[in-house]
PDB file of C-alpha atoms and ligand atoms in Angstrom:
ATOM      1  CA  MET A   3      50.025 120.537  77.152  1.00  0.00           C
ATOM      2  CA  LYS A   4      49.920 118.014  80.384  1.00  0.00           C
ATOM      3  CA  ILE A   5      53.267 116.019  80.807  1.00  0.00           C
ATOM      4  CA  PRO A   6      52.214 112.186  81.877  1.00  0.00           C
ATOM      5  CA  SER A   7      53.454 111.368  85.309  1.00  0.00           C
ATOM      6  CA  ALA A   8      55.488 108.679  84.019  1.00  0.00           C
ATOM      7  CA  ILE A   9      57.430 111.177  81.851  1.00  0.00           C
ATOM      8  CA  TRP A  10      58.019 113.573  85.459  1.00  0.00           C
ATOM      9  CA  THR A  11      59.236 110.425  87.537  1.00  0.00           C
ATOM     10  CA  LEU A  12      61.464 109.376  84.755  1.00  0.00           C
ATOM     11  CA  LEU A  13      62.696 112.827  84.468  1.00  0.00           C
ATOM     12  CA  ILE A  14      62.985 113.157  88.450  1.00  0.00           C
ATOM     13  CA  GLY A  15      64.862 109.836  88.714  1.00  0.00           C
ATOM     14  CA  ILE A  16      67.429 110.981  85.828  1.00  0.00           C
ATOM     15  CA  VAL A  17      68.198 114.233  87.862  1.00  0.00           C
ATOM     16  CA  LEU A  18      68.479 112.481  91.142  1.00  0.00           C
ATOM     17  CA  THR A  19      70.982 109.946  90.020  1.00  0.00           C
ATOM     18  CA  LEU A  20      72.842 112.377  88.627  1.00  0.00           C
ATOM     19  CA  VAL A  21      73.087 114.619  91.651  1.00  0.00           C
ATOM     20  CA  SER A  22      73.628 111.383  93.621  1.00  0.00           C
ATOM     21  CA  ILE A  23      76.338 110.125  91.672  1.00  0.00           C
ATOM     22  CA  TRP A  24      78.198 113.751  91.532  1.00  0.00           C
ATOM     23  CA  TYR A  25      78.239 114.253  95.436  1.00  0.00           C
ATOM     24  CA  GLY A  26      79.313 110.865  95.828  1.00  0.00           C
ATOM     25  CA  GLN A  27      82.286 111.524  93.965  1.00  0.00           C
ATOM     26  CA  ASN A  28      82.757 115.594  94.976  1.00  0.00           C
ATOM     27  CA  HIS A  29      81.486 115.183  98.855  1.00  0.00           C
ATOM     28  CA  GLY A  30      85.119 115.989  99.849  1.00  0.00           C
ATOM     29  CA  LEU A  31      84.828 114.456 103.668  1.00  0.00           C
ATOM     30  CA  LEU A  32      87.764 111.865 103.549  1.00  0.00           C
ATOM     31  CA  PRO A  33      91.326 113.676 104.238  1.00  0.00           C
ATOM     32  CA  THR A  34      94.284 112.579 101.990  1.00  0.00           C
ATOM     33  CA  ALA A  35      94.451 108.989 100.751  1.00  0.00           C
ATOM     34  CA  ALA A  36      98.418 108.418 101.747  1.00  0.00           C
ATOM     35  CA  SER A  37      98.341 104.673 101.535  1.00  0.00           C
ATOM     36  CA  ASP A  38      97.964 101.932  98.585  1.00  0.00           C
ATOM     37  CA  GLU A  39      94.915 100.749 101.048  1.00  0.00           C
ATOM     38  CA  ALA A  40      93.208 104.042 100.768  1.00  0.00           C
ATOM     39  CA  PRO A  41      91.529 104.325  97.418  1.00  0.00           C
ATOM     40  CA  LEU A  42      89.974 100.885  98.129  1.00  0.00           C
ATOM     41  CA  VAL A  43      88.115 101.843 101.038  1.00  0.00           C
ATOM     42  CA  ASP A  44      87.566 105.488  99.158  1.00  0.00           C
ATOM     43  CA  GLU A  45      85.592 103.574  96.600  1.00  0.00           C
ATOM     44  CA  LEU A  46      83.216 101.748  99.167  1.00  0.00           C
ATOM     45  CA  PHE A  47      82.828 105.309 101.027  1.00  0.00           C
ATOM     46  CA  ASN A  48      81.741 106.861  97.683  1.00  0.00           C
ATOM     47  CA  ALA A  49      79.496 103.976  96.727  1.00  0.00           C
ATOM     48  CA  MET A  50      77.834 104.291 100.127  1.00  0.00           C
ATOM     49  CA  MET A  51      77.369 108.203  99.680  1.00  0.00           C
ATOM     50  CA  THR A  52      75.947 107.895  96.456  1.00  0.00           C
ATOM     51  CA  VAL A  53      73.386 105.488  97.694  1.00  0.00           C
ATOM     52  CA  SER A  54      72.921 107.743 100.805  1.00  0.00           C
ATOM     53  CA  THR A  55      72.277 110.936  99.278  1.00  0.00           C
ATOM     54  CA  GLY A  56      69.765 109.336  96.851  1.00  0.00           C
ATOM     55  CA  ILE A  57      67.793 107.511  99.451  1.00  0.00           C
ATOM     56  CA  PHE A  58      67.853 111.619 101.298  1.00  0.00           C
ATOM     57  CA  LEU A  59      66.671 113.389  98.449  1.00  0.00           C
ATOM     58  CA  ILE A  60      63.942 110.979  97.602  1.00  0.00           C
ATOM     59  CA  VAL A  61      62.790 110.798 101.429  1.00  0.00           C
ATOM     60  CA  GLU A  62      63.383 114.633 102.097  1.00  0.00           C
ATOM     61  CA  CYS A  63      61.526 115.425  98.466  1.00  0.00           C
ATOM     62  CA  VAL A  64      58.449 113.427  99.060  1.00  0.00           C
ATOM     63  CA  LEU A  65      58.571 115.061 102.701  1.00  0.00           C
ATOM     64  CA  ILE A  66      58.249 118.402 101.926  1.00  0.00           C
ATOM     65  CA  TYR A  67      56.309 118.115  98.768  1.00  0.00           C
ATOM     66  CA  SER A  68      53.663 116.297 100.777  1.00  0.00           C
ATOM     67  CA  VAL A  69      53.791 118.981 103.369  1.00  0.00           C
ATOM     68  CA  ILE A  70      53.219 121.642 100.967  1.00  0.00           C
ATOM     69  CA  LYS A  71      50.473 119.814  98.828  1.00  0.00           C
ATOM     70  CA  TYR A  72      48.389 118.257 101.453  1.00  0.00           C
ATOM     71  CA  ARG A  73      48.463 120.746 104.221  1.00  0.00           C
ATOM     72  CA  ARG A  74      45.183 121.567 105.847  1.00  0.00           C
ATOM     73  CA  ARG A  75      43.349 124.523 104.048  1.00  0.00           C
ATOM     74  CA  ALA A  76      41.723 127.196 105.769  1.00  0.00           C
ATOM     75  CA  GLY A  77      38.013 126.149 106.782  1.00  0.00           C
ATOM     76  CA  ASP A  78      38.732 122.559 106.142  1.00  0.00           C
ATOM     77  CA  ASN A  79      37.856 120.353 109.558  1.00  0.00           C
ATOM     78  CA  GLU A  80      37.371 117.154 107.789  1.00  0.00           C
ATOM     79  CA  ASP A  81      39.334 114.090 108.672  1.00  0.00           C
ATOM     80  CA  GLY A  82      42.078 112.787 106.542  1.00  0.00           C
ATOM     81  CA  LEU A  83      41.064 109.612 104.561  1.00  0.00           C
ATOM     82  CA  PRO A  84      41.183 106.225 106.250  1.00  0.00           C
ATOM     83  CA  ILE A  85      43.978 104.790 104.353  1.00  0.00           C
ATOM     84  CA  GLU A  86      44.804 101.318 105.403  1.00  0.00           C
ATOM     85  CA  GLY A  87      48.007 100.420 103.879  1.00  0.00           C
ATOM     86  CA  ASN A  88      49.495  99.009 101.084  1.00  0.00           C
ATOM     87  CA  VAL A  89      51.038  95.443 101.030  1.00  0.00           C
ATOM     88  CA  PRO A  90      52.747  95.880  97.484  1.00  0.00           C
ATOM     89  CA  LEU A  91      54.369  99.062  97.973  1.00  0.00           C
ATOM     90  CA  GLU A  92      55.574  98.151 101.609  1.00  0.00           C
ATOM     91  CA  ILE A  93      57.146  94.829 100.130  1.00  0.00           C
ATOM     92  CA  LEU A  94      58.675  97.189  97.928  1.00  0.00           C
ATOM     93  CA  TRP A  95      60.223  99.599 100.350  1.00  0.00           C
ATOM     94  CA  THR A  96      61.557  96.648 102.199  1.00  0.00           C
ATOM     95  CA  ALA A  97      63.168  94.818  99.387  1.00  0.00           C
ATOM     96  CA  ILE A  98      65.091  97.447  97.802  1.00  0.00           C
ATOM     97  CA  PRO A  99      66.734  98.481 100.980  1.00  0.00           C
ATOM     98  CA  ALA A 100      67.544  94.784 101.645  1.00  0.00           C
ATOM     99  CA  ILE A 101      69.141  94.450  97.876  1.00  0.00           C
ATOM    100  CA  ILE A 102      71.360  97.677  98.910  1.00  0.00           C
ATOM    101  CA  VAL A 103      72.150  96.703 102.369  1.00  0.00           C
ATOM    102  CA  LEU A 104      73.291  93.125 101.408  1.00  0.00           C
ATOM    103  CA  GLY A 105      74.929  94.460  97.964  1.00  0.00           C
ATOM    104  CA  ILE A 106      76.903  97.212 100.287  1.00  0.00           C
ATOM    105  CA  SER A 107      77.702  94.199 102.893  1.00  0.00           C
ATOM    106  CA  ILE A 108      79.249  92.172 100.470  1.00  0.00           C
ATOM    107  CA  TYR A 109      81.526  94.728  98.491  1.00  0.00           C
ATOM    108  CA  SER A 110      82.659  95.815 102.261  1.00  0.00           C
ATOM    109  CA  PHE A 111      83.681  92.274 102.875  1.00  0.00           C
ATOM    110  CA  ASP A 112      85.423  92.116  99.458  1.00  0.00           C
ATOM    111  CA  VAL A 113      87.247  95.015 100.269  1.00  0.00           C
ATOM    112  CA  TYR A 114      88.422  93.934 103.815  1.00  0.00           C
ATOM    113  CA  THR A 115      89.490  90.903 102.684  1.00  0.00           C
ATOM    114  CA  ASN A 116      91.541  92.579  99.792  1.00  0.00           C
ATOM    115  CA  ILE A 117      93.303  94.798 101.978  1.00  0.00           C
ATOM    116  CA  GLY A 118      94.421  91.960 104.589  1.00  0.00           C
ATOM    117  CA  GLY A 119      91.114  91.681 106.390  1.00  0.00           C
ATOM    118  CA  PHE A 120      91.041  88.021 108.402  1.00  0.00           C
ATOM    119  CA  ASP A 121      95.107  87.317 107.239  1.00  0.00           C
ATOM    120  CA  PRO A 122      97.414  90.346 107.579  1.00  0.00           C
ATOM    121  CA  HIS A 123     100.153  88.200 107.223  1.00  0.00           C
ATOM    122  CA  GLY A 124      99.398  87.186 103.956  1.00  0.00           C
ATOM    123  CA  GLY A 125     102.033  84.603 104.117  1.00  0.00           C
ATOM    124  CA  HIS A 126     100.436  81.452 103.476  1.00  0.00           C
ATOM    125  CA  GLY A 127      98.209  82.108  99.928  1.00  0.00           C
ATOM    126  CA  SER A 128      95.208  82.098 102.637  1.00  0.00           C
ATOM    127  CA  PRO A 129      92.397  80.192 101.019  1.00  0.00           C
ATOM    128  CA  MET A 130      90.154  83.453 102.163  1.00  0.00           C
ATOM    129  CA  MET A 131      92.311  85.747  99.468  1.00  0.00           C
ATOM    130  CA  GLU A 132      91.579  83.279  96.889  1.00  0.00           C
ATOM    131  CA  GLU A 133      88.158  82.637  97.716  1.00  0.00           C
ATOM    132  CA  SER A 134      87.862  86.852  97.348  1.00  0.00           C
ATOM    133  CA  MET A 135      89.091  86.599  93.790  1.00  0.00           C
ATOM    134  CA  THR A 136      86.230  84.797  92.644  1.00  0.00           C
ATOM    135  CA  MET A 137      83.363  85.138  95.008  1.00  0.00           C
ATOM    136  CA  PRO A 138      80.402  86.900  93.434  1.00  0.00           C
ATOM    137  CA  GLY A 139      81.152  89.965  96.127  1.00  0.00           C
ATOM    138  CA  THR A 140      83.513  91.054  93.182  1.00  0.00           C
ATOM    139  CA  ALA A 141      80.777  91.123  90.620  1.00  0.00           C
ATOM    140  CA  MET A 142      78.732  93.015  93.078  1.00  0.00           C
ATOM    141  CA  ALA A 143      81.204  95.583  93.881  1.00  0.00           C
ATOM    142  CA  ALA A 144      81.704  95.751  89.891  1.00  0.00           C
ATOM    143  CA  THR A 145      78.227  96.626  89.544  1.00  0.00           C
ATOM    144  CA  LEU A 146      78.198  99.083  92.673  1.00  0.00           C
ATOM    145  CA  ASP A 147      81.237 100.588  91.087  1.00  0.00           C
ATOM    146  CA  HIS A 148      79.556 100.985  87.966  1.00  0.00           C
ATOM    147  CA  ARG A 149      76.685 102.613  89.259  1.00  0.00           C
ATOM    148  CA  SER A 150      78.605 105.059  90.916  1.00  0.00           C
ATOM    149  CA  GLY A 151      80.329 106.549  87.943  1.00  0.00           C
ATOM    150  CA  ASN A 152      83.505 105.647  89.451  1.00  0.00           C
ATOM    151  CA  THR A 153      86.305 106.132  86.654  1.00  0.00           C
ATOM    152  CA  ALA A 154      89.364 105.854  89.097  1.00  0.00           C
ATOM    153  CA  THR A 155      91.317 102.874  88.752  1.00  0.00           C
ATOM    154  CA  PRO A 156      91.310 100.953  92.089  1.00  0.00           C
ATOM    155  CA  VAL A 157      94.329  99.867  93.267  1.00  0.00           C
ATOM    156  CA  GLN A 158      94.948  96.220  92.075  1.00  0.00           C
ATOM    157  CA  PHE A 159      96.901  93.984  94.370  1.00  0.00           C
ATOM    158  CA  SER A 160      98.857  91.111  92.894  1.00  0.00           C
ATOM    159  CA  GLU A 161      99.362  88.013  94.257  1.00  0.00           C
ATOM    160  CA  GLN A 162     102.777  88.526  94.791  1.00  0.00           C
ATOM    161  CA  GLN A 163     102.206  91.439  97.013  1.00  0.00           C
ATOM    162  CA  LYS A 164      99.867  89.885  98.953  1.00  0.00           C
ATOM    163  CA  THR A 165     101.635  86.796  99.750  1.00  0.00           C
ATOM    164  CA  SER A 166     105.214  88.357  99.935  1.00  0.00           C
ATOM    165  CA  PRO A 167     106.580  89.007 103.312  1.00  0.00           C
ATOM    166  CA  PRO A 168     106.887  92.444 104.434  1.00  0.00           C
ATOM    167  CA  GLN A 169     109.479  94.530 103.656  1.00  0.00           C
ATOM    168  CA  LEU A 170     109.512  96.185 107.123  1.00  0.00           C
ATOM    169  CA  THR A 171     107.939  94.691 110.768  1.00  0.00           C
ATOM    170  CA  VAL A 172     107.064  97.467 113.451  1.00  0.00           C
ATOM    171  CA  ASP A 173     105.997  96.116 116.862  1.00  0.00           C
ATOM    172  CA  VAL A 174     103.846  98.602 118.382  1.00  0.00           C
ATOM    173  CA  THR A 175     102.798  98.680 121.946  1.00  0.00           C
ATOM    174  CA  GLY A 176     100.044 101.086 123.123  1.00  0.00           C
ATOM    175  CA  LEU A 177      99.716 101.678 126.990  1.00  0.00           C
ATOM    176  CA  GLN A 178      97.895 104.795 128.871  1.00  0.00           C
ATOM    177  CA  TYR A 179      98.217 107.329 127.014  1.00  0.00           C
ATOM    178  CA  ALA A 180     101.239 106.719 124.505  1.00  0.00           C
ATOM    179  CA  TRP A 181     102.276 104.572 121.653  1.00  0.00           C
ATOM    180  CA  LEU A 182     105.579 102.808 121.830  1.00  0.00           C
ATOM    181  CA  PHE A 183     107.139 101.558 118.403  1.00  0.00           C
ATOM    182  CA  THR A 184     110.059  99.162 118.019  1.00  0.00           C
ATOM    183  CA  TYR A 185     111.911  98.276 114.919  1.00  0.00           C
ATOM    184  CA  PRO A 186     112.865  94.314 115.768  1.00  0.00           C
ATOM    185  CA  GLU A 187     115.501  94.539 113.078  1.00  0.00           C
ATOM    186  CA  THR A 188     117.780  97.201 114.802  1.00  0.00           C
ATOM    187  CA  GLY A 189     116.003  96.875 118.376  1.00  0.00           C
ATOM    188  CA  VAL A 190     115.439 100.905 118.236  1.00  0.00           C
ATOM    189  CA  THR A 191     112.410 102.047 120.386  1.00  0.00           C
ATOM    190  CA  THR A 192     110.841 105.040 119.650  1.00  0.00           C
ATOM    191  CA  GLY A 193     107.413 107.490 120.090  1.00  0.00           C
ATOM    192  CA  GLU A 194     107.363 108.177 116.451  1.00  0.00           C
ATOM    193  CA  LEU A 195     106.404 105.905 113.442  1.00  0.00           C
ATOM    194  CA  HIS A 196     108.428 106.690 110.726  1.00  0.00           C
ATOM    195  CA  LEU A 197     107.928 104.368 107.655  1.00  0.00           C
ATOM    196  CA  PRO A 198     109.492 104.646 104.253  1.00  0.00           C
ATOM    197  CA  ILE A 199     107.476 105.315 101.141  1.00  0.00           C
ATOM    198  CA  GLY A 200     106.114 102.102  99.314  1.00  0.00           C
ATOM    199  CA  LYS A 201     107.729  99.708 101.650  1.00  0.00           C
ATOM    200  CA  THR A 202     104.588  97.144 102.964  1.00  0.00           C
ATOM    201  CA  VAL A 203     104.778  97.494 106.583  1.00  0.00           C
ATOM    202  CA  GLU A 204     103.474  94.924 108.794  1.00  0.00           C
ATOM    203  CA  ILE A 205     102.350  96.036 112.629  1.00  0.00           C
ATOM    204  CA  ASN A 206     102.544  93.574 114.934  1.00  0.00           C
ATOM    205  CA  MET A 207     100.593  95.368 117.960  1.00  0.00           C
ATOM    206  CA  THR A 208      99.575  94.535 121.628  1.00  0.00           C
ATOM    207  CA  ALA A 209      98.780  96.581 124.860  1.00  0.00           C
ATOM    208  CA  ASN A 210     100.162  96.928 128.322  1.00  0.00           C
ATOM    209  CA  ASP A 211      96.903  97.932 130.000  1.00  0.00           C
ATOM    210  CA  VAL A 212      93.671  98.050 128.057  1.00  0.00           C
ATOM    211  CA  ILE A 213      92.377  97.939 124.957  1.00  0.00           C
ATOM    212  CA  HIS A 214      93.411 100.859 122.719  1.00  0.00           C
ATOM    213  CA  ALA A 215      92.838 101.132 118.786  1.00  0.00           C
ATOM    214  CA  PHE A 216      95.882 102.112 116.309  1.00  0.00           C
ATOM    215  CA  TRP A 217      94.166 104.304 113.681  1.00  0.00           C
ATOM    216  CA  ILE A 218      95.790 105.976 110.852  1.00  0.00           C
ATOM    217  CA  PRO A 219      93.033 108.051 109.027  1.00  0.00           C
ATOM    218  CA  GLU A 220      94.861 108.833 106.179  1.00  0.00           C
ATOM    219  CA  PHE A 221      95.995 105.360 105.263  1.00  0.00           C
ATOM    220  CA  ARG A 222      92.171 104.193 105.921  1.00  0.00           C
ATOM    221  CA  ILE A 223      93.380 101.600 109.096  1.00  0.00           C
ATOM    222  CA  LYS A 224      92.267 101.112 112.068  1.00  0.00           C
ATOM    223  CA  GLN A 225      92.722  97.932 114.806  1.00  0.00           C
ATOM    224  CA  ASP A 226      92.542  97.204 118.679  1.00  0.00           C
ATOM    225  CA  ALA A 227      95.527  96.878 120.261  1.00  0.00           C
ATOM    226  CA  ILE A 228      94.511  94.305 122.912  1.00  0.00           C
ATOM    227  CA  PRO A 229      96.418  93.620 126.173  1.00  0.00           C
ATOM    228  CA  GLY A 230      97.569  89.636 126.240  1.00  0.00           C
ATOM    229  CA  ARG A 231      97.253  89.380 122.347  1.00  0.00           C
ATOM    230  CA  GLN A 232      98.769  90.346 119.283  1.00  0.00           C
ATOM    231  CA  THR A 233      96.654  91.968 116.361  1.00  0.00           C
ATOM    232  CA  ASN A 234      98.240  92.568 113.161  1.00  0.00           C
ATOM    233  CA  LEU A 235      97.981  95.144 110.317  1.00  0.00           C
ATOM    234  CA  ARG A 236      99.616  95.275 106.787  1.00  0.00           C
ATOM    235  CA  PHE A 237      99.798  98.302 104.520  1.00  0.00           C
ATOM    236  CA  THR A 238     101.802 100.092 102.443  1.00  0.00           C
ATOM    237  CA  PRO A 239     102.259 103.986 102.880  1.00  0.00           C
ATOM    238  CA  ARG A 240     102.579 106.037  99.242  1.00  0.00           C
ATOM    239  CA  LYS A 241     102.426 109.789  99.798  1.00  0.00           C
ATOM    240  CA  ALA A 242     105.237 111.508 102.194  1.00  0.00           C
ATOM    241  CA  GLY A 243     104.005 113.585 104.825  1.00  0.00           C
ATOM    242  CA  ASP A 244     103.652 113.672 108.346  1.00  0.00           C
ATOM    243  CA  TYR A 245     100.302 112.273 109.789  1.00  0.00           C
ATOM    244  CA  GLU A 246      98.686 111.824 112.833  1.00  0.00           C
ATOM    245  CA  LEU A 247      98.424 108.130 114.586  1.00  0.00           C
ATOM    246  CA  ILE A 248      95.288 108.203 116.768  1.00  0.00           C
ATOM    247  CA  CYS A 249      93.745 106.056 119.928  1.00  0.00           C
ATOM    248  CA  ALA A 250      90.482 105.398 118.837  1.00  0.00           C
ATOM    249  CA  GLU A 251      89.485 103.143 121.539  1.00  0.00           C
ATOM    250  CA  LEU A 252      87.965 105.047 125.026  1.00  0.00           C
ATOM    251  CA  CYS A 253      91.142 104.303 127.094  1.00  0.00           C
ATOM    252  CA  GLY A 254      90.671 106.620 130.104  1.00  0.00           C
ATOM    253  CA  PRO A 255      90.404 110.237 131.203  1.00  0.00           C
ATOM    254  CA  TYR A 256      93.333 110.729 128.846  1.00  0.00           C
ATOM    255  CA  HIS A 257      92.074 108.902 125.877  1.00  0.00           C
ATOM    256  CA  GLY A 258      92.016 112.261 123.561  1.00  0.00           C
ATOM    257  CA  ALA A 259      95.994 113.065 124.436  1.00  0.00           C
ATOM    258  CA  MET A 260      97.159 109.653 123.019  1.00  0.00           C
ATOM    259  CA  LYS A 261      98.094 110.754 119.643  1.00  0.00           C
ATOM    260  CA  THR A 262     101.542 110.920 118.143  1.00  0.00           C
ATOM    261  CA  GLN A 263     102.884 111.359 114.739  1.00  0.00           C
ATOM    262  CA  VAL A 264     103.328 108.861 111.751  1.00  0.00           C
ATOM    263  CA  VAL A 265     106.646 110.368 109.498  1.00  0.00           C
ATOM    264  CA  VAL A 266     106.486 108.712 105.680  1.00  0.00           C
ATOM    265  CA  GLU A 267     109.758 109.900 103.893  1.00  0.00           C
ATOM    266  CA  THR A 268     111.839 108.196 101.280  1.00  0.00           C
ATOM    267  CA  GLN A 269     113.974 105.106 102.141  1.00  0.00           C
ATOM    268  CA  GLU A 270     117.152 107.138 102.221  1.00  0.00           C
ATOM    269  CA  ALA A 271     115.701 109.699 104.948  1.00  0.00           C
ATOM    270  CA  PHE A 272     114.376 106.809 106.870  1.00  0.00           C
ATOM    271  CA  ASP A 273     117.718 104.893 106.826  1.00  0.00           C
ATOM    272  CA  GLN A 274     119.471 108.101 108.260  1.00  0.00           C
ATOM    273  CA  TRP A 275     116.878 109.115 110.834  1.00  0.00           C
ATOM    274  CA  MET A 276     117.225 104.924 111.878  1.00  0.00           C
ATOM    275  CA  GLN A 277     121.198 105.719 111.886  1.00  0.00           C
ATOM    276  CA  GLU A 278     120.523 108.500 114.424  1.00  0.00           C
ATOM    277  CA  GLN A 279     118.026 106.521 116.664  1.00  0.00           C
ATOM    278  CA  LEU A 280     121.009 103.955 116.774  1.00  0.00           C
ATOM    279  CA  VAL A 281     123.403 106.629 117.955  1.00  0.00           C
ATOM    280  CA  ALA A 282     121.352 107.955 120.373  1.00  0.00           C
ATOM    281  CA  SER A 283     120.297 105.129 121.776  1.00  0.00           C
ATOM    282  CA  LYS A 284     124.021 103.939 122.479  1.00  0.00           C
ATOM    283  CA  ASP A 285     124.485 107.050 123.744  1.00  0.00           C
ATOM    284  CA  THR A 286     122.183 107.036 126.438  1.00  0.00           C
ATOM    285  CA  PRO A 287     120.499 103.706 126.586  1.00  0.00           C
ATOM    286  CA  ASN A 288     117.264 105.453 127.932  1.00  0.00           C
ATOM    287  CA  GLN A 289     117.146 108.220 125.496  1.00  0.00           C
ATOM    288  CA  ALA A 290     114.775 106.824 122.878  1.00  0.00           C
ATOM    289  CA  VAL A 291     112.179 105.693 125.367  1.00  0.00           C
ATOM    290  CA  ALA A 292     112.551 108.879 127.697  1.00  0.00           C
ATOM    291  CA  MET A 293     110.494 110.870 124.791  1.00  0.00           C
ATOM    292  CA  ASN A 294     107.580 109.115 126.105  1.00  0.00           C
ATOM    293  CA  PRO A 295     105.989 109.748 129.098  1.00  0.00           C
ATOM    294  CA  LEU A 296     106.866 106.562 130.422  1.00  0.00           C
ATOM    295  CA  ASP A 297     109.819 107.980 133.008  1.00  0.00           C
ATOM    296  CA  ILE A 298     107.854 110.516 134.574  1.00  0.00           C
ATOM    297  CA  THR A 299     105.265 111.059 136.875  1.00  0.00           C
ATOM    298  CA  SER A 300     101.545 110.926 135.962  1.00  0.00           C
ATOM    299  CA  ASP A 301     101.604 114.159 137.528  1.00  0.00           C
ATOM    300  CA  GLU A 302     103.943 115.696 135.127  1.00  0.00           C
ATOM    301  CA  PHE A 303     102.377 114.199 132.161  1.00  0.00           C
ATOM    302  CA  LEU A 304      99.166 114.980 133.017  1.00  0.00           C
ATOM    303  CA  SER A 305      99.736 118.686 133.901  1.00  0.00           C
ATOM    304  CA  PRO A 306      99.653 120.331 130.481  1.00  0.00           C
ATOM    305  CA  TYR A 307      96.177 118.814 130.524  1.00  0.00           C
ATOM    306  CA  THR A 308      94.880 119.464 134.162  1.00  0.00           C
ATOM    307  CA  LYS A 309      96.240 123.601 133.771  1.00  0.00           C
ATOM    308  CA  GLU A 310      93.472 123.307 130.244  1.00  0.00           C
ATOM    309  CA  MET A 311      90.633 121.593 132.282  1.00  0.00           C
ATOM    310  CA  GLY A 312      91.201 124.041 135.733  1.00  0.00           C
ATOM    311  CA  ILE A 313      92.333 121.406 138.095  1.00  0.00           C
ATOM    312  CA  ASN A 314      95.374 121.509 139.767  1.00  0.00           C
ATOM    313  CA  SER A 315      97.956 118.366 141.221  1.00  0.00           C
ATOM    314  CA  GLU A 316      96.086 118.237 144.763  1.00  0.00           C
ATOM    315  CA  ILE A 317      92.851 117.796 142.839  1.00  0.00           C
ATOM    316  CA  LEU A 318      94.270 115.477 140.882  1.00  0.00           C
ATOM    317  CA  HIS A 319      95.892 113.293 144.007  1.00  0.00           C
ATOM    318  CA  GLN A 320      92.402 113.215 146.020  1.00  0.00           C
ATOM    319  CA  ILE A 321      90.976 111.546 142.664  1.00  0.00           C
ATOM    320  CA  LYS A 322      93.656 109.047 143.082  1.00  0.00           C
TER     321      LYS A 322
HETATM  322 CU1  LIG B  26      94.277 104.645 124.099  1.00  0.00          CU
HETATM  323 CU2  LIG B  26      92.732 105.772 123.877  1.00  0.00          CU
END
């Protein structure tokens, strides 16, 4: 019995869809999701992964099939068929990716506005926020979500959560090659970012010298710190733990070393840590800052790295 090609196409389509959906949910490429914003970004990533897996499989399967099926047989020295193109097919394979790309961009924009986007302060019930609740992107996002077979409930941001003032504000300064954190309420300055679990944080950042980027992969947030300008981020840490804050903008030869720790802890632990910082800064006013490479010469700061790279401080001076 010969199976009609329509049935074959349908079967292959079903298998491709199932494999894509499964891989879109089980790629295991993302680190722990440690903030309230992270699940939204992950859903978007999973949806894109599902679409990409489907396209990858279609392209590779057709390619491998054609290479085997239409290979040159022994003794066949004829020219190939003079095929002139196929307009309907070209329209189809332009239209489908265009629709996919448009859908993903609307969905991305929706996630972007949902996690703060153009208005990280969220203080004045901005029209952008309201709009995002009713814009067609929401429907599109829901469709994509449904297609990717997502059952996890995305975090719902209540209007109150979006518009209320942050529960904690931290001023962040990026400089070659360190991060400085100032807690305006207590005046404490540290080189490590401590945050209480479940409290909405607003980060006001700037840079002293060149552009840096504040990136915490586990929170799925990234924002440029720009000299002479303030940028903001708003997020809510949800999982206790130590995470890495990484500079994500090539800012000089030691950009790769511009990392620090983010500690998410209970309110009690946070309060205790803050108290310790206050005591320490009272004892020696510069102590908190001395943890950072500000007070040491650049040679001292760079020596651990230069040793690794096999250069000594004389060479370093010559470069300067
Ligand atoms: Cu700062 Cu890279």
